[in-house]
Tab-separated table of C-alpha atoms in Angstrom:
chain	number	residue	atom	x	y	z
A	1	MET	CA	-21.972	40.575	19.814
A	2	PRO	CA	-18.443	39.163	20.150
A	3	HIS	CA	-15.634	41.239	18.740
A	4	GLU	CA	-13.392	39.548	16.205
A	5	THR	CA	-9.856	39.226	17.507
A	6	THR	CA	-6.987	39.687	15.088
A	7	PRO	CA	-3.245	39.574	15.817
A	8	HIS	CA	-3.353	43.374	15.747
A	9	THR	CA	-6.168	43.737	18.285
A	10	SER	CA	-4.757	40.902	20.376
A	11	THR	CA	-1.434	42.728	20.682
A	12	ALA	CA	-3.227	45.973	21.506
A	13	ASN	CA	-5.307	44.242	24.187
A	14	ASP	CA	-2.181	42.686	25.720
A	15	VAL	CA	-0.593	46.127	25.876
A	16	MET	CA	-3.754	47.581	27.398
A	17	LEU	CA	-3.869	44.906	30.113
A	18	ALA	CA	-0.214	45.496	30.966
A	19	ASP	CA	-0.827	49.229	31.331
A	20	VAL	CA	-3.975	48.721	33.425
A	21	LEU	CA	-1.915	46.513	35.741
A	22	LYS	CA	0.677	49.290	35.888
A	23	LEU	CA	-2.093	51.713	36.833
A	24	ARG	CA	-3.166	49.303	39.579
A	25	GLY	CA	0.377	49.405	40.912
A	26	GLU	CA	0.318	53.211	40.938
A	27	VAL	CA	-3.024	53.274	42.767
A	28	ARG	CA	-1.800	50.840	45.408
A	29	GLN	CA	1.495	52.666	45.808
A	30	ALA	CA	-0.396	55.919	46.404
A	31	ASP	CA	-2.664	54.139	48.886
A	32	HIS	CA	0.335	52.825	50.825
A	33	LEU	CA	1.885	56.300	50.961
A	34	PHE	CA	-1.364	57.813	52.232
A	35	GLU	CA	-1.623	55.078	54.857
A	36	ASN	CA	2.028	55.406	55.895
A	37	VAL	CA	1.704	59.150	56.470
A	38	LEU	CA	-1.425	58.575	58.569
A	39	ARG	CA	0.316	55.889	60.623
A	40	ASP	CA	3.429	58.021	61.118
A	41	LEU	CA	1.313	60.973	62.252
A	42	GLU	CA	-0.244	58.737	64.876
A	43	ALA	CA	3.225	57.704	66.023
A	44	VAL	CA	4.324	61.342	66.225
A	45	SER	CA	1.231	62.170	68.290
A	46	GLU	CA	1.919	59.344	70.740
A	47	ARG	CA	5.603	60.221	70.986
A	48	THR	CA	4.781	63.852	71.674
A	49	ILE	CA	2.480	63.179	74.619
A	50	MET	CA	4.779	60.500	76.061
A	51	ARG	CA	7.816	62.776	76.121
A	52	TRP	CA	6.256	66.146	76.836
A	53	ARG	CA	3.112	65.747	78.891
A	54	ARG	CA	2.758	69.507	79.329
A	55	LYS	CA	2.872	70.098	75.565
A	56	GLN	CA	-0.778	69.276	74.849
A	57	ALA	CA	-0.890	72.092	72.278
A	58	VAL	CA	1.711	70.305	70.173
A	59	LYS	CA	-0.246	67.055	70.297
A	60	ASP	CA	-3.432	68.906	69.399
A	61	GLU	CA	-1.751	70.344	66.307
A	62	VAL	CA	-0.480	66.918	65.245
A	63	ASP	CA	-3.937	65.420	65.781
A	64	LYS	CA	-5.488	68.196	63.704
A	65	LEU	CA	-3.075	67.424	60.874
A	66	ARG	CA	-3.828	63.724	61.221
A	67	THR	CA	-7.596	64.301	61.030
A	68	SER	CA	-7.361	66.436	57.899
A	69	TRP	CA	-5.003	63.927	56.282
A	70	GLY	CA	-7.430	61.126	57.056
A	71	GLU	CA	-10.185	63.039	55.255
A	72	ILE	CA	-8.016	63.446	52.141
A	73	TYR	CA	-7.115	59.759	52.279
A	74	LYS	CA	-10.782	58.769	52.515
A	75	THR	CA	-11.611	60.919	49.469
A	76	PHE	CA	-8.841	59.166	47.536
A	77	ARG	CA	-10.138	55.699	48.384
A	78	ASP	CA	-13.767	56.665	47.745
A	79	SER	CA	-12.795	58.072	44.352
A	80	ILE	CA	-11.015	54.888	43.317
A	81	TRP	CA	-14.027	52.784	44.239
A	82	TYR	CA	-16.416	55.184	42.566
A	83	SER	CA	-14.317	55.233	39.400
A	84	ARG	CA	-14.757	51.445	39.230
A	85	GLU	CA	-18.530	51.833	39.571
A	86	ILE	CA	-18.490	54.382	36.760
A	87	ALA	CA	-16.369	52.028	34.656
A	88	GLY	CA	-18.996	49.304	35.052
A	89	SER	CA	-21.918	51.597	34.243
A	90	VAL	CA	-20.143	53.134	31.259
A	91	GLN	CA	-19.166	49.722	29.915
A	92	ALA	CA	-22.824	48.671	29.833
A	93	VAL	CA	-23.788	51.854	27.981
A	94	ILE	CA	-21.028	51.715	25.384
A	95	ASP	CA	-21.786	48.046	24.732
A	96	ASP	CA	-25.361	49.145	24.028
A	97	ILE	CA	-24.050	51.879	21.728
A	98	THR	CA	-21.883	49.463	19.737
A	99	GLN	CA	-24.441	46.641	19.591
A	100	VAL	CA	-27.731	48.560	19.251
A	101	VAL	CA	-27.367	52.282	18.556
A	102	ILE	CA	-24.690	52.203	15.856
A	103	PRO	CA	-26.384	49.395	13.851
A	104	ARG	CA	-29.613	51.426	13.898
A	105	LEU	CA	-27.758	54.525	12.729
A	106	THR	CA	-26.489	52.592	9.709
A	107	ALA	CA	-29.825	50.900	8.959
A	108	ARG	CA	-31.451	52.350	5.846
A	109	GLU	CA	-34.948	51.422	6.990
A	110	VAL	CA	-34.656	53.661	10.083
A	111	SER	CA	-35.649	57.268	9.386
A	112	TYR	CA	-33.292	60.145	10.141
A	113	GLU	CA	-35.894	61.530	12.553
A	114	ALA	CA	-35.818	58.258	14.498
A	115	LYS	CA	-32.012	58.187	14.459
A	116	LEU	CA	-31.750	61.749	15.759
A	117	SER	CA	-34.407	61.070	18.390
A	118	GLU	CA	-32.540	57.999	19.620
A	119	LEU	CA	-29.275	59.926	19.803
A	120	CYS	CA	-30.977	62.722	21.757
A	121	ASP	CA	-32.427	60.177	24.190
A	122	SER	CA	-28.991	58.609	24.688
A	123	ILE	CA	-27.374	62.000	25.246
A	124	ASP	CA	-30.056	63.022	27.758
A	125	TYR	CA	-29.670	59.751	29.670
A	126	ILE	CA	-25.887	59.994	29.778
A	127	SER	CA	-26.024	63.665	30.770
A	128	ARG	CA	-28.185	62.753	33.756
A	129	ARG	CA	-25.708	60.074	34.781
A	130	ASN	CA	-22.884	62.584	34.436
A	131	LYS	CA	-24.527	64.859	36.996
A	132	GLU	CA	-24.240	62.028	39.508
A	133	ALA	CA	-20.488	61.849	38.915
A	134	VAL	CA	-19.680	65.570	39.002
A	135	LEU	CA	-19.174	65.807	42.770
A	136	MET	CA	-16.824	62.823	42.906
A	137	THR	CA	-14.955	64.011	39.819
A	138	THR	CA	-14.451	67.429	41.371
A	139	ALA	CA	-13.386	65.892	44.673
A	140	PHE	CA	-10.761	63.743	42.991
A	141	LYS	CA	-9.457	66.655	40.934
A	142	ASN	CA	-9.015	68.561	44.189
A	143	ILE	CA	-7.034	65.807	45.897
A	144	GLN	CA	-3.750	67.024	44.458
A	145	ASN	CA	-4.440	70.557	45.657
A	146	ASP	CA	-5.480	69.237	49.071
A	147	VAL	CA	-2.243	67.262	49.391
A	148	HIS	CA	-0.239	70.344	48.389
A	149	GLN	CA	-2.012	72.482	50.988
A	150	TRP	CA	-1.590	69.845	53.668
A	151	SER	CA	2.125	69.636	52.822
A	152	GLU	CA	2.405	73.389	53.345
A	153	HIS	CA	0.757	73.071	56.761
A	154	TRP	CA	3.156	70.269	57.640
A	155	ALA	CA	6.115	72.373	56.509
A	156	ALA	CA	4.902	75.245	58.707
A	157	PHE	CA	4.574	72.878	61.665
A	158	LYS	CA	8.136	71.685	61.096
A	159	LEU	CA	9.343	75.257	61.615
A	160	THR	CA	8.007	75.368	65.158
A	161	LYS	CA	10.520	75.247	67.992
A	162	MET	CA	9.038	72.067	69.436
A	163	TYR	CA	9.411	70.184	66.148
A	164	ARG	CA	12.946	71.412	65.475
A	165	LYS	CA	14.064	70.671	69.015
A	166	PHE	CA	12.503	67.289	69.673
A	167	LEU	CA	10.795	65.557	66.737
A	168	LYS	CA	13.223	65.901	63.825
A	169	ASP	CA	11.333	63.297	61.791
A	170	GLU	CA	11.721	63.650	58.012
A	171	LEU	CA	10.000	60.377	57.076
A	172	ILE	CA	6.610	62.047	56.551
A	173	THR	CA	8.204	64.742	54.395
A	174	ARG	CA	9.867	62.147	52.166
A	175	GLN	CA	6.643	60.178	51.789
A	176	LEU	CA	4.741	63.338	50.858
A	177	ALA	CA	7.283	64.109	48.154
A	178	SER	CA	6.939	60.583	46.745
A	179	LEU	CA	3.142	60.836	46.743
A	180	LEU	CA	3.124	64.198	44.970
A	181	ARG	CA	5.486	62.894	42.273
A	182	LEU	CA	3.306	59.831	41.751
A	183	MET	CA	0.043	61.746	41.532
A	184	GLY	CA	1.346	64.411	39.159
A	185	GLU	CA	-0.098	67.819	38.408
A	186	PRO	CA	-3.863	68.159	37.852
A	187	ALA	CA	-4.514	68.711	34.143
A	188	TRP	CA	-8.064	67.472	33.726
A	189	GLU	CA	-9.581	70.759	32.556
A	190	ALA	CA	-7.129	71.116	29.673
A	191	LEU	CA	-7.924	67.602	28.442
A	192	ALA	CA	-11.702	67.499	28.938
A	193	GLY	CA	-13.888	67.269	25.857
A	194	HIS	CA	-11.551	65.076	23.798
A	195	GLY	CA	-14.043	62.201	23.845
A	196	ALA	CA	-13.953	58.806	25.501
A	197	SER	CA	-10.778	57.803	23.658
A	198	LEU	CA	-8.925	60.135	26.015
A	199	ILE	CA	-8.958	57.649	28.889
A	200	LEU	CA	-7.452	55.022	26.580
A	201	ARG	CA	-4.745	57.438	25.469
A	202	LEU	CA	-3.924	58.355	29.060
A	203	ILE	CA	-3.882	54.816	30.405
A	204	SER	CA	-1.999	53.318	27.466
A	205	PRO	CA	-0.157	55.586	25.004
A	206	ILE	CA	1.391	52.493	23.393
A	207	TRP	CA	-2.093	51.062	22.812
A	208	TYR	CA	-3.090	54.318	21.174
A	209	ALA	CA	-0.094	54.159	18.842
A	210	LEU	CA	-1.104	50.629	17.809
A	211	ILE	CA	-4.799	51.280	17.289
A	212	LYS	CA	-5.127	54.981	16.394
A	213	ASP	CA	-5.164	54.426	12.626
A	214	THR	CA	-8.463	52.580	12.993
A	215	VAL	CA	-10.142	55.060	15.353
A	216	VAL	CA	-8.887	58.494	14.249
A	217	SER	CA	-9.342	60.025	10.817
A	218	GLU	CA	-7.150	62.716	9.300
A	219	SER	CA	-10.025	65.182	9.620
A	220	ASP	CA	-10.457	64.575	13.353
A	221	ASN	CA	-8.545	67.013	15.503
A	222	LYS	CA	-7.782	64.398	18.149
A	223	ASP	CA	-4.315	63.281	17.219
A	224	ASP	CA	-2.484	65.867	19.297
A	225	GLN	CA	0.116	64.512	21.677
A	226	ILE	CA	-0.704	64.345	25.375
A	227	PRO	CA	2.237	65.800	27.328
A	228	SER	CA	3.913	63.173	29.474
A	229	GLU	CA	3.741	65.382	32.554
A	230	VAL	CA	-0.069	65.096	32.620
A	231	ASN	CA	-0.051	61.335	32.110
A	232	LYS	CA	-0.179	60.851	35.873
A	233	LEU	CA	-2.461	59.202	38.396
A	234	VAL	CA	-4.693	62.155	39.315
A	235	THR	CA	-5.455	63.007	35.692
A	236	LYS	CA	-6.119	59.378	34.736
A	237	ILE	CA	-8.635	58.784	37.517
A	238	ALA	CA	-10.272	62.198	37.108
A	239	VAL	CA	-10.852	61.489	33.416
A	240	MET	CA	-12.157	58.025	34.299
A	241	CYS	CA	-14.666	59.641	36.665
A	242	ASN	CA	-15.658	62.013	33.860
A	243	LEU	CA	-16.289	59.359	31.206
A	244	TRP	CA	-20.004	60.179	30.995
A	245	ALA	CA	-19.185	63.689	29.798
A	246	GLU	CA	-16.633	62.378	27.294
A	247	ILE	CA	-19.183	59.955	25.806
A	248	THR	CA	-21.673	62.816	25.579
A	249	ALA	CA	-19.098	64.758	23.546
A	250	ASP	CA	-18.719	61.785	21.177
A	251	LEU	CA	-22.480	61.345	20.704
A	252	ARG	CA	-23.037	65.039	20.094
A	253	GLN	CA	-20.546	64.870	17.245
A	254	ILE	CA	-22.375	61.853	15.821
A	255	ARG	CA	-25.708	63.654	16.181
A	256	SER	CA	-24.296	66.612	14.251
A	257	ALA	CA	-22.989	64.270	11.547
A	258	THR	CA	-26.369	62.493	11.375
A	259	SER	CA	-28.192	65.799	11.014
A	260	HIS	CA	-25.800	66.834	8.245
A	261	LEU	CA	-26.269	63.520	6.442
A	262	SER	CA	-30.057	63.936	6.502
A	263	GLN	CA	-29.533	67.034	4.345
A	264	ASP	CA	-26.818	65.584	2.131
A	265	ILE	CA	-27.333	61.921	1.246
A	266	SER	CA	-24.736	61.828	-1.508
A	267	GLY	CA	-22.607	58.726	-1.866
A	268	GLU	CA	-19.508	60.458	-0.533
A	269	ALA	CA	-21.322	61.801	2.537
A	270	THR	CA	-22.751	58.361	3.288
A	271	VAL	CA	-19.324	56.724	3.023
A	272	LEU	CA	-17.780	59.310	5.360
A	273	TYR	CA	-20.610	58.865	7.851
A	274	SER	CA	-20.299	55.069	7.831
A	275	SER	CA	-16.544	55.345	8.228
A	276	ARG	CA	-16.967	57.590	11.238
A	277	LEU	CA	-19.399	55.193	12.889
A	278	ASN	CA	-17.066	52.263	12.239
A	279	ARG	CA	-14.196	54.127	13.906
A	280	LEU	CA	-16.392	54.919	16.900
A	281	LYS	CA	-17.458	51.280	17.161
A	282	THR	CA	-13.851	50.078	17.032
A	283	MET	CA	-12.787	52.581	19.670
A	284	TYR	CA	-15.723	51.804	21.974
A	285	THR	CA	-15.092	48.070	21.640
A	286	ALA	CA	-11.525	48.664	22.812
A	287	LEU	CA	-12.791	50.965	25.558
A	288	SER	CA	-15.143	48.227	26.766
A	289	THR	CA	-12.165	45.876	27.066
A	290	ALA	CA	-10.209	48.497	28.999
A	291	LEU	CA	-13.092	49.259	31.363
A	292	ARG	CA	-13.635	45.577	32.075
A	293	SER	CA	-9.943	45.193	32.871
A	294	TYR	CA	-10.039	48.328	35.035
A	295	GLN	CA	-12.961	47.001	37.096
A	296	VAL	CA	-11.287	43.636	37.630
A	297	ASN	CA	-7.772	44.843	38.374
A	298	VAL	CA	-7.801	48.360	39.845
A	299	PHE	CA	-9.099	48.066	43.388
A	300	LEU	CA	-8.073	48.634	46.986
A	301	ASP	CA	-8.386	46.056	49.768
């Protein structure tokens, strides 16, 4: 079902695309920094053995650092690719929710038992998919910590006599500092459970300001500000990898509202329920647009 485009949604979509392209730039910048450190470590290793053939222990230490850095780099690249796979799978599911599930929830001829059963089936399916993503989500959340720990090992190596006397190369240190600033501090745990709108708020705060009146009600406790210090690359991708869990949180709230409505079918309750579903549909339609843009634009060669 095509989504009607208004000047308001068109502006919001333009903003979203611009911010997804910005995210692509951040991902590629991080990738280049990872690659540069790996390349410079290789150069340090070669320079060490060329100049000091009897200092095999120094080369071995550099090679050990290079191997561990390569493993962190591979996890980063794998996580980016996997986040795109998740984006594609989630997009298909939320399109089904907006085009099939929500219309059935609002259909008077469908019993509440059938509505609740369908919601339970959707939640069970999504929960199973989420289990597949847990390992990658955890791995990506740990990247920041891994980079920090590796940086500490590099700093310790720099204190050795051999490094201070002969190498004196600060390029790797500067690139590490740039990478850590770009990736930001891990803050996924504090933000989890906010629902699927969270990824939209993280990727594009300006989009959220434009569209929030149509997706957030005064009674929803979701309008808290996201601190700018957590609006960084690691948190964005970790939340993207965790989208299955965020959708589960949304559907559980709808299931609770559906169960409540089955016991209170007053006019006011019905209006509130319909309003909530309409907000979810609007938000998921925007999320589908964002996920499509993410799949197309955020990738590594």
